[in-house]
CSV table of C-alpha atoms and ligand atoms in Angstrom, one decimal:
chain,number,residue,atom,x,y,z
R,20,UNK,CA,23.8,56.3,-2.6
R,21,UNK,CA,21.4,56.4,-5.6
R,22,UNK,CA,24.4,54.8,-7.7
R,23,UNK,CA,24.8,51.7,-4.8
R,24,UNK,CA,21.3,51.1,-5.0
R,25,UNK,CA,20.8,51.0,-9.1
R,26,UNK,CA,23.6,47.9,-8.8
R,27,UNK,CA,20.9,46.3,-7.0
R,28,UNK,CA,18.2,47.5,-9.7
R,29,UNK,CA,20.3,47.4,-13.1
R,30,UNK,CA,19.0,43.9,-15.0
R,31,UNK,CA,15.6,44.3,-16.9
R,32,UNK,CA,13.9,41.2,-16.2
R,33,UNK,CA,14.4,38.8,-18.3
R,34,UNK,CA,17.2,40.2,-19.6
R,35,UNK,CA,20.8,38.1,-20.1
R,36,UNK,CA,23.3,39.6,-17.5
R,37,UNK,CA,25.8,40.5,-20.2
R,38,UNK,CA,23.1,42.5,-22.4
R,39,UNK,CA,22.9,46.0,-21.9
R,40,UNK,CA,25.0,49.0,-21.6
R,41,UNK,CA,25.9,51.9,-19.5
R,42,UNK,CA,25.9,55.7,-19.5
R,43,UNK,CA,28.8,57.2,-17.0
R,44,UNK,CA,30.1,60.9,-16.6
R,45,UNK,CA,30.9,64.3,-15.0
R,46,UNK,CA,28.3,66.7,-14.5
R,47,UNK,CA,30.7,70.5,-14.7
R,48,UNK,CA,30.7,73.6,-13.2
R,49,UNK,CA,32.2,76.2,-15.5
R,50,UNK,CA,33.4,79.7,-14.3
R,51,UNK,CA,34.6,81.1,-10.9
R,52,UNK,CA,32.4,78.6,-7.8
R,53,UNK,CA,29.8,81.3,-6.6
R,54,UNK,CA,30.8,82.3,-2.5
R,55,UNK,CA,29.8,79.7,0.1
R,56,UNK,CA,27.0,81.1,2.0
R,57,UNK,CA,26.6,79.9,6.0
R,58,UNK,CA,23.1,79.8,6.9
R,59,UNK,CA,22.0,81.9,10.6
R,60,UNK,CA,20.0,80.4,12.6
R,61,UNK,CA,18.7,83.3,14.5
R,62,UNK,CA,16.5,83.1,17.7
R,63,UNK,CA,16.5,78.6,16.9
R,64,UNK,CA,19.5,78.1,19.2
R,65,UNK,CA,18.8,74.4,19.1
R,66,UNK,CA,19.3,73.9,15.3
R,67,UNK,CA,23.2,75.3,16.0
R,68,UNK,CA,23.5,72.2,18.6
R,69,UNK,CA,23.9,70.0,15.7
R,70,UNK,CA,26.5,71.0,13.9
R,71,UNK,CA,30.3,71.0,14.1
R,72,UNK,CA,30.7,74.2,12.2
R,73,UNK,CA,28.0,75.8,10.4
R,74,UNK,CA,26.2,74.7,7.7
R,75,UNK,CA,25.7,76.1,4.8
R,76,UNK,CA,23.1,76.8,1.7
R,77,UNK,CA,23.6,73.7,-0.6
R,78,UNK,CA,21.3,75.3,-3.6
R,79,UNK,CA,24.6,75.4,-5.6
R,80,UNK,CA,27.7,73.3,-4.5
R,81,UNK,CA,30.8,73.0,-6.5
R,82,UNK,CA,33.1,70.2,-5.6
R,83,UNK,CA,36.6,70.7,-5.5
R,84,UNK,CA,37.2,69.2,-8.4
R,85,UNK,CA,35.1,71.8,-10.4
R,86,UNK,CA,32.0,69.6,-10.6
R,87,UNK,CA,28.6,69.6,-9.5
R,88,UNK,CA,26.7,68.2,-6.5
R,89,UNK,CA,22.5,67.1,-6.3
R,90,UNK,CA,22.3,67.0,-10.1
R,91,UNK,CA,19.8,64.2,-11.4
R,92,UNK,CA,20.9,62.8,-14.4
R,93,UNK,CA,18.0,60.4,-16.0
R,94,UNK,CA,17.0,59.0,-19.4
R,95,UNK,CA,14.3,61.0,-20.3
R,96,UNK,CA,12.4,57.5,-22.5
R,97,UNK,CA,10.7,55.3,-21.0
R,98,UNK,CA,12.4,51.9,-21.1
R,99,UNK,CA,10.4,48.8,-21.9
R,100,UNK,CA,10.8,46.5,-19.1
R,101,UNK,CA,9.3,45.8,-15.4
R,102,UNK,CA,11.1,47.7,-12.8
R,103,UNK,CA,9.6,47.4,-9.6
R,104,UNK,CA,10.4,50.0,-7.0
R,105,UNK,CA,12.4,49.0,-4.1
R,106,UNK,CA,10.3,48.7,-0.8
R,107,UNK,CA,13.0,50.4,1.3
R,108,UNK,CA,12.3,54.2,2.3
R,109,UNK,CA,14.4,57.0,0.7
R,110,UNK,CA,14.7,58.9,4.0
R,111,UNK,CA,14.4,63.1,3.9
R,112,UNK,CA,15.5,64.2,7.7
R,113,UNK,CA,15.7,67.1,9.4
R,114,UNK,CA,18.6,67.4,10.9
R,115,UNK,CA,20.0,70.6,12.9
R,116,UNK,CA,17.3,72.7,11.1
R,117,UNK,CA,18.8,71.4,7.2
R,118,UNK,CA,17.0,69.1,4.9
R,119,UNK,CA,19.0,65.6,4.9
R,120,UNK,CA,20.1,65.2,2.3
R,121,UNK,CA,19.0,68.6,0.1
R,122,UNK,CA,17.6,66.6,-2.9
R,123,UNK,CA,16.4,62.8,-2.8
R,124,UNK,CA,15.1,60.7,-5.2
R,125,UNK,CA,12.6,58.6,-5.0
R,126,UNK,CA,10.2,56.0,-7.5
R,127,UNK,CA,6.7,56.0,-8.0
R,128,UNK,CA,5.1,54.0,-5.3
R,129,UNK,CA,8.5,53.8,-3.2
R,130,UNK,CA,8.1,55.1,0.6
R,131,UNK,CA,9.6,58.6,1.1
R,132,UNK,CA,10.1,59.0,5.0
R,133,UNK,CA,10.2,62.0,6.2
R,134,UNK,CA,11.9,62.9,10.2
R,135,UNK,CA,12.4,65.3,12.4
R,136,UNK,CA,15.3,64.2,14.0
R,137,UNK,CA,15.6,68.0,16.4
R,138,UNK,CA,14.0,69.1,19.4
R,139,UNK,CA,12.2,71.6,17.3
R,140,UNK,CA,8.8,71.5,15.5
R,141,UNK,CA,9.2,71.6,11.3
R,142,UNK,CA,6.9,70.5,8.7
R,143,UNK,CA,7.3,69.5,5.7
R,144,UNK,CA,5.4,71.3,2.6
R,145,UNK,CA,5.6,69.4,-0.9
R,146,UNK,CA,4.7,71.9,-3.5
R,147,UNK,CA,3.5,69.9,-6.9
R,148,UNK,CA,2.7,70.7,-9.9
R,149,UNK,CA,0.9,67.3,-10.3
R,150,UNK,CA,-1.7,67.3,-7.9
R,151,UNK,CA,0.1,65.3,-5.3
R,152,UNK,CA,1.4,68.4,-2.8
R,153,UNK,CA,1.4,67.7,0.8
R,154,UNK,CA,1.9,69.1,4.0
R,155,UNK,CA,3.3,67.0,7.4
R,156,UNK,CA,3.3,68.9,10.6
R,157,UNK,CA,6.4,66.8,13.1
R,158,UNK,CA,6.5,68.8,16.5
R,159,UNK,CA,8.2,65.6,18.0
R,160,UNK,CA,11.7,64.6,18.0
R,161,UNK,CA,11.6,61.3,16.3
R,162,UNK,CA,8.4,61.4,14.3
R,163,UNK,CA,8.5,59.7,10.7
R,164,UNK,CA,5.9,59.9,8.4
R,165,UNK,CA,5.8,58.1,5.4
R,166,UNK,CA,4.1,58.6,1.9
R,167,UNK,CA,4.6,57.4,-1.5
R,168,UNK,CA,3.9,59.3,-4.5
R,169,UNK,CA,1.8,58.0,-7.5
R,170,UNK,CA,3.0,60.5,-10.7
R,171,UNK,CA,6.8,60.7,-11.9
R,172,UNK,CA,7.4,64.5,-11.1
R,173,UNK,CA,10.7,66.3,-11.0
R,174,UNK,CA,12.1,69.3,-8.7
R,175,UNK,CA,9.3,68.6,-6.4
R,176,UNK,CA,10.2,71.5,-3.9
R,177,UNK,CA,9.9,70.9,-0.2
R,178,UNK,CA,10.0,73.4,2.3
R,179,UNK,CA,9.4,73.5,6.0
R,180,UNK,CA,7.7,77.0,6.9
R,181,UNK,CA,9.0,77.3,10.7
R,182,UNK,CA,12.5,77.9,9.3
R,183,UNK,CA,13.1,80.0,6.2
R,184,UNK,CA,16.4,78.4,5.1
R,185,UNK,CA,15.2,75.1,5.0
R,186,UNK,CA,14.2,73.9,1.5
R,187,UNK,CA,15.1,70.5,-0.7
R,188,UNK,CA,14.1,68.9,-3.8
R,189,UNK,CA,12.6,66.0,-4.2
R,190,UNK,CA,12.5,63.6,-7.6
R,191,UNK,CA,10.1,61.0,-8.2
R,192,UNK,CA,10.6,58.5,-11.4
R,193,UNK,CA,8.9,56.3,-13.1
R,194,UNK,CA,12.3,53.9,-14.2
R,195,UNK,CA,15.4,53.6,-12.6
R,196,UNK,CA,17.6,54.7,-14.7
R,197,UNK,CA,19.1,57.8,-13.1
R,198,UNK,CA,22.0,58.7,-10.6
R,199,UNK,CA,22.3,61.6,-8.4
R,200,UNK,CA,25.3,63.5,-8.5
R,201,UNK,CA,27.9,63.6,-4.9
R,202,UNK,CA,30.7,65.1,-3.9
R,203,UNK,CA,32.5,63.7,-7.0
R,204,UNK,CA,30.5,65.2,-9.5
R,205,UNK,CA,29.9,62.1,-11.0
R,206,UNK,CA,27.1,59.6,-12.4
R,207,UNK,CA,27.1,56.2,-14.0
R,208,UNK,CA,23.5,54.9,-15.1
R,209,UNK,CA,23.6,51.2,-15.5
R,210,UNK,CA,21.4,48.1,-17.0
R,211,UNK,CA,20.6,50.1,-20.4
R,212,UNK,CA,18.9,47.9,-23.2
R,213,UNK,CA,21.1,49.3,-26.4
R,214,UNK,CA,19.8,51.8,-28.4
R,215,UNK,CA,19.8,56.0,-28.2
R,216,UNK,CA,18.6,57.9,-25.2
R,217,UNK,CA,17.7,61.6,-24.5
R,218,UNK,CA,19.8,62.1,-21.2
R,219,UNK,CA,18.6,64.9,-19.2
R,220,UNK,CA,20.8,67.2,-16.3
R,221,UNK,CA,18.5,69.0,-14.0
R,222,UNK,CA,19.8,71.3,-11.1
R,223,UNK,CA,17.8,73.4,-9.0
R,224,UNK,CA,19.4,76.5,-9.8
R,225,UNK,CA,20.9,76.3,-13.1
R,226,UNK,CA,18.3,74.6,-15.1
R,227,UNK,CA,18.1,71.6,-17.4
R,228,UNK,CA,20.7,70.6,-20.1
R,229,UNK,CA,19.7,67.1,-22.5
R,230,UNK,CA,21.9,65.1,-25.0
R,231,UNK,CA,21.7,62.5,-26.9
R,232,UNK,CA,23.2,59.3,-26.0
R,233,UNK,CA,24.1,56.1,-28.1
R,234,UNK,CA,24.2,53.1,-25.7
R,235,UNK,CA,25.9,49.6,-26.9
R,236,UNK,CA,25.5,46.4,-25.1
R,237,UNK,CA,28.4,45.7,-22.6
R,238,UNK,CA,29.9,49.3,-23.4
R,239,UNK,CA,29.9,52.9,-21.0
R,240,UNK,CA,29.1,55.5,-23.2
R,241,UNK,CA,30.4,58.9,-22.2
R,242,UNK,CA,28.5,61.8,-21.3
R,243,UNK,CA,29.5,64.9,-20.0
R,244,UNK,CA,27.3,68.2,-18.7
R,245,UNK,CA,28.5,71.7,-18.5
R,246,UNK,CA,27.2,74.0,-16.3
R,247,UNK,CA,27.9,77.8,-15.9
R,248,UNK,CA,25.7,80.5,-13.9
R,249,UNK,CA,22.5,82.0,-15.8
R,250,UNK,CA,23.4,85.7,-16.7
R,251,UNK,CA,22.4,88.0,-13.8
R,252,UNK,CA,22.1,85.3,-11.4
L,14,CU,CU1,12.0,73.6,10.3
């Protein structure tokens, strides 16, 4: 989704439409996928009503095709260049008693709406490490709230305390040059001005990789992560 919406985003102003470059890959997993774990809804017999079959933890998923899912992939400069943040919502839900989807991204100063789309009360708690931490209490099916955040932060966790399980990441950039890894495993970031960029991985779980990244006008470079689980975990 994040990709379909950078199309929209990709030319700096002012740039010419055939300046610029791209960055596309595959974000790995290496090593044996770690078991799929179903998450039990206890004594909340309504957050079962929503699901076909039941869901599961979605702090690690590996794709069938040995890649990774929720990975951000940004540049980690800052681009010189207006890049106004889209005035449509990135939407967080609660769906079935699950965080919808597990990790959003979001700009500075672009609307995150948050929903309770269940029969059941949630909240959501944003835990910050830059002063902008929240907490939205939705007892009503149906209730959105919006807010918009003013600082870039990354791995914002949010949590709703009713339900253990439920936990998500929220990322909020200054630029938008990023992409969000899917059931693929893959990203393209698009609309770069040419020149070298420090490309960053970040995953909840298994940390934070960075590589350089030489970008020519009208050309993809490659980039490729590697992921494998922490010793111990
Ligand atoms: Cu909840």
């Amino acid at each position: 989704m994040a990709t379909a919406m950078m199309v929209t985003l990709m030319a700096p102003a002012g740039a010419r439409a055939s300046s610029g470059g791209s960055i596309t890959g595959q974000v790995l997993f290496e090593g044996p996928p770690p078991p799929v774990k179903e998450i039990q809804f206890g004594a909340e017999k309504q957050c079962a009503l929503g699901h076909q079959a039941p869901p599961t933890y979605e702090d690690l998923v590996v794709n069938g095709n040995g890649t990774l899912k929720g990975v951000l992939v940004y540049v980690t400069e800052s681009v010189p260049g207006d890049f106004p943040a889209p005035a449509e919502p990135v939407v967080v839900d609660q769906r079935g008693c699950v965080f919808a989807p597990h990790v959003a991204v979001a700009r500075v100063g672009q609307p995150v709406e948050f929903r309770n789309s269940d029969p059941v009360l949630h909240n959501v708690r944003g835990k910050s490490a830059q002063g902008q931490g929240f907490n939205v209490a939705q007892p009503v099916q149906g209730m959105k709230t919006a807010k918009t955040f003013k600082t870039p932060e990354l791995g914002m966790l949010l949590r709703c305390d009713v339900h253990f399980w439920m936990t998500s990441y929220l990322h909020v950039l200054a630029q938008p040059f990023y992409a969000l890894t899917q059931d693929d495993g893959a990203f393209t970031i698009q609309g770069l001005p040419a020149g070298t960029y420090t490309l960053e991985a970040w995953h909840e779980k298994l940390g934070t990789q960075t590589q350089t990244v030489t970008v020519a006008d009208g050309q993809a470079a490659p980039a490729t992560f590697t992921f494998t689980m922490p010793q111990g975990a």
